[in-house]
XYZ file of C-alpha atoms in Angstrom:
209
model
C 65.198 -117.841 137.629
C 64.594 -116.012 140.893
C 63.689 -119.000 142.967
C 63.182 -118.625 146.667
C 63.679 -116.272 149.580
C 65.543 -117.330 152.722
C 65.326 -114.689 155.421
C 66.988 -111.606 153.968
C 68.482 -113.588 151.068
C 67.195 -114.352 147.581
C 68.232 -117.391 145.547
C 68.644 -117.340 141.779
C 69.778 -120.044 139.381
C 70.425 -120.736 135.712
C 69.961 -123.886 133.610
C 66.287 -124.636 134.311
C 63.676 -124.764 132.827
C 65.829 -124.238 129.719
C 69.452 -125.351 129.286
C 71.914 -122.476 129.470
C 75.425 -123.218 128.174
C 76.537 -119.805 129.465
C 75.035 -120.228 132.926
C 78.355 -119.681 134.742
C 79.105 -116.516 132.781
C 75.572 -115.240 133.320
C 75.796 -115.906 137.058
C 79.114 -114.064 137.389
C 77.843 -111.111 135.352
C 74.640 -110.912 137.379
C 76.525 -110.973 140.686
C 78.775 -108.109 139.629
C 75.787 -106.109 138.353
C 73.991 -106.602 141.675
C 77.133 -105.587 143.549
C 77.527 -102.397 141.502
C 73.864 -101.399 141.848
C 73.841 -102.131 145.574
C 77.038 -100.163 146.184
C 75.667 -97.175 144.309
C 72.532 -97.153 146.451
C 74.367 -97.802 149.718
C 76.494 -94.704 149.132
C 73.431 -92.445 148.931
C 72.800 -91.095 152.418
C 69.081 -90.633 151.836
C 68.552 -94.122 150.375
C 66.880 -96.916 152.355
C 69.985 -99.084 151.786
C 72.460 -96.414 152.924
C 75.367 -98.017 154.753
C 74.314 -101.579 153.995
C 76.496 -104.161 152.223
C 75.598 -107.156 150.083
C 77.114 -110.632 150.122
C 76.696 -113.301 147.449
C 77.741 -116.930 147.132
C 77.975 -118.661 143.754
C 78.350 -122.409 143.258
C 78.105 -124.532 140.112
C 76.801 -128.093 139.973
C 73.831 -130.391 139.583
C 70.628 -129.656 141.492
C 66.986 -130.695 141.507
C 64.866 -127.764 140.318
C 61.173 -127.330 139.745
C 57.849 -126.265 141.171
C 56.974 -127.129 144.741
C 53.606 -126.717 146.432
C 49.910 -126.865 145.616
C 47.590 -125.162 143.183
C 46.899 -122.468 145.791
C 50.514 -121.822 146.691
C 53.476 -122.811 144.574
C 57.089 -121.720 144.375
C 59.997 -122.469 142.095
C 63.178 -123.547 143.820
C 66.236 -125.784 143.660
C 67.636 -128.389 146.051
C 70.946 -130.192 146.408
C 74.488 -129.956 147.792
C 75.396 -127.177 145.353
C 72.573 -125.032 146.775
C 73.835 -125.620 150.305
C 77.356 -124.691 149.246
C 76.201 -121.433 147.666
C 74.365 -120.564 150.888
C 77.480 -121.299 152.979
C 79.616 -119.139 150.694
C 77.155 -116.272 150.984
C 77.362 -116.474 154.771
C 81.171 -116.581 154.672
C 81.363 -113.263 152.830
C 80.860 -111.703 156.257
C 83.853 -113.558 157.705
C 86.184 -112.809 154.813
C 84.890 -109.285 154.270
C 84.278 -109.673 150.530
C 81.094 -109.235 148.499
C 81.169 -112.249 146.179
C 82.549 -115.692 147.013
C 82.556 -118.425 144.362
C 83.532 -122.081 144.336
C 86.211 -123.520 142.068
C 83.732 -124.674 139.420
C 82.311 -121.164 139.094
C 85.804 -119.687 138.950
C 87.075 -122.149 136.331
C 84.122 -123.073 134.140
C 82.609 -120.991 131.365
C 84.434 -118.294 129.459
C 87.425 -116.645 131.162
C 86.551 -113.463 133.070
C 86.339 -110.389 130.859
C 88.566 -107.335 131.128
C 86.037 -105.923 133.579
C 86.274 -108.924 135.925
C 88.922 -110.349 138.199
C 88.952 -113.624 140.128
C 91.476 -114.180 142.890
C 92.067 -117.330 144.889
C 91.330 -116.746 148.578
C 91.470 -119.885 150.675
C 91.066 -123.601 151.122
C 88.195 -123.964 153.553
C 85.736 -126.371 155.107
C 82.475 -124.450 155.551
C 80.381 -124.975 158.654
C 78.048 -127.948 158.296
C 79.842 -129.443 155.278
C 82.156 -132.462 155.345
C 84.295 -131.602 152.328
C 86.963 -129.009 151.623
C 86.458 -126.270 149.034
C 88.788 -123.937 147.193
C 87.109 -120.529 147.249
C 87.676 -117.412 145.176
C 86.613 -113.786 145.180
C 84.868 -112.365 142.134
C 85.320 -108.615 141.735
C 85.359 -105.823 139.217
C 88.832 -105.481 137.740
C 90.931 -102.584 138.997
C 94.198 -102.637 137.016
C 96.000 -100.307 139.405
C 95.649 -102.883 142.184
C 96.225 -106.025 140.108
C 99.819 -106.496 141.281
C 98.884 -105.971 144.925
C 96.189 -108.628 144.674
C 98.579 -111.453 143.799
C 97.672 -113.977 146.477
C 99.700 -117.023 145.466
C 102.940 -116.473 147.478
C 101.147 -115.607 150.710
C 98.704 -118.503 150.377
C 101.471 -120.995 149.584
C 103.377 -119.988 152.696
C 100.214 -120.037 154.810
C 99.228 -123.524 153.662
C 102.751 -124.856 154.075
C 102.748 -123.713 157.703
C 105.387 -121.014 157.168
C 103.336 -118.368 158.891
C 106.308 -116.041 159.401
C 106.648 -115.643 155.639
C 102.880 -115.623 155.168
C 102.480 -112.853 157.731
C 105.090 -110.707 155.995
C 103.451 -111.306 152.614
C 99.972 -110.475 153.878
C 101.231 -107.341 155.620
C 102.512 -106.136 152.242
C 98.980 -106.128 150.858
C 96.937 -102.886 150.948
C 95.764 -102.217 154.503
C 92.167 -101.782 153.381
C 92.051 -105.267 151.860
C 89.615 -107.260 154.054
C 91.245 -110.584 153.132
C 94.564 -109.299 154.461
C 92.825 -108.441 157.711
C 91.158 -111.870 157.878
C 94.398 -113.825 157.499
C 96.396 -111.690 159.910
C 93.617 -111.954 162.483
C 93.317 -115.726 161.938
C 97.043 -116.286 162.527
C 97.055 -113.979 165.529
C 94.098 -115.789 167.132
C 95.834 -119.131 166.519
C 98.804 -117.932 168.556
C 101.023 -116.980 165.641
C 101.920 -120.503 164.516
C 99.971 -123.347 162.892
C 98.619 -126.169 165.082
C 100.391 -129.518 165.108
C 97.785 -131.133 162.828
C 97.858 -128.269 160.329
C 96.918 -129.287 156.772
C 96.375 -125.871 155.215
C 92.589 -125.925 155.562
C 90.638 -123.222 157.396
C 87.759 -124.952 159.145
C 84.767 -122.925 160.270
C 83.285 -124.571 163.344
C 80.330 -122.230 163.792
C 77.889 -120.256 161.703
C 79.075 -116.822 160.519
């Protein structure tokens, strides 16, 4: 269901008005299809979307969905914490430099990603305006030639443990064009090169992206 429009964003959801056992798979597939179509258009110099980028946030959970309004004006939408989380993830794509951010439920539930998909763990974060911590992942089209370079576990373990010297060396070994590499190196540099005294491995966003 294409539900509502929020500024320059559109919200879609699965599971209402009919149950959808494959809702997580369908959401991941749709996000990658949107990404591919958008990229193709953005690369055409004479297209209205030339040079633009798209960001998407996917979250899985329980929401209240239905029709809202009057006979003269009605819309279909969804409400709940999972909707807020998806919106926060979409906004954070600009900070992390990726196109599709998903929560742990979206990364783990449903069928495993196909050969054409890849999910990599990115960070443990507390989004702006939310009180809880989330594990977030990037959903992307699989590129086998870069699979080894996209192994994030060692760098993230060192980063969370507060061993930023090792983390910095690990992140610097990633491809220079990787936006997540750039995010982490910039984050550590802005923090003065070492974790704060109260460091618990969580990246907290104190303002809106």
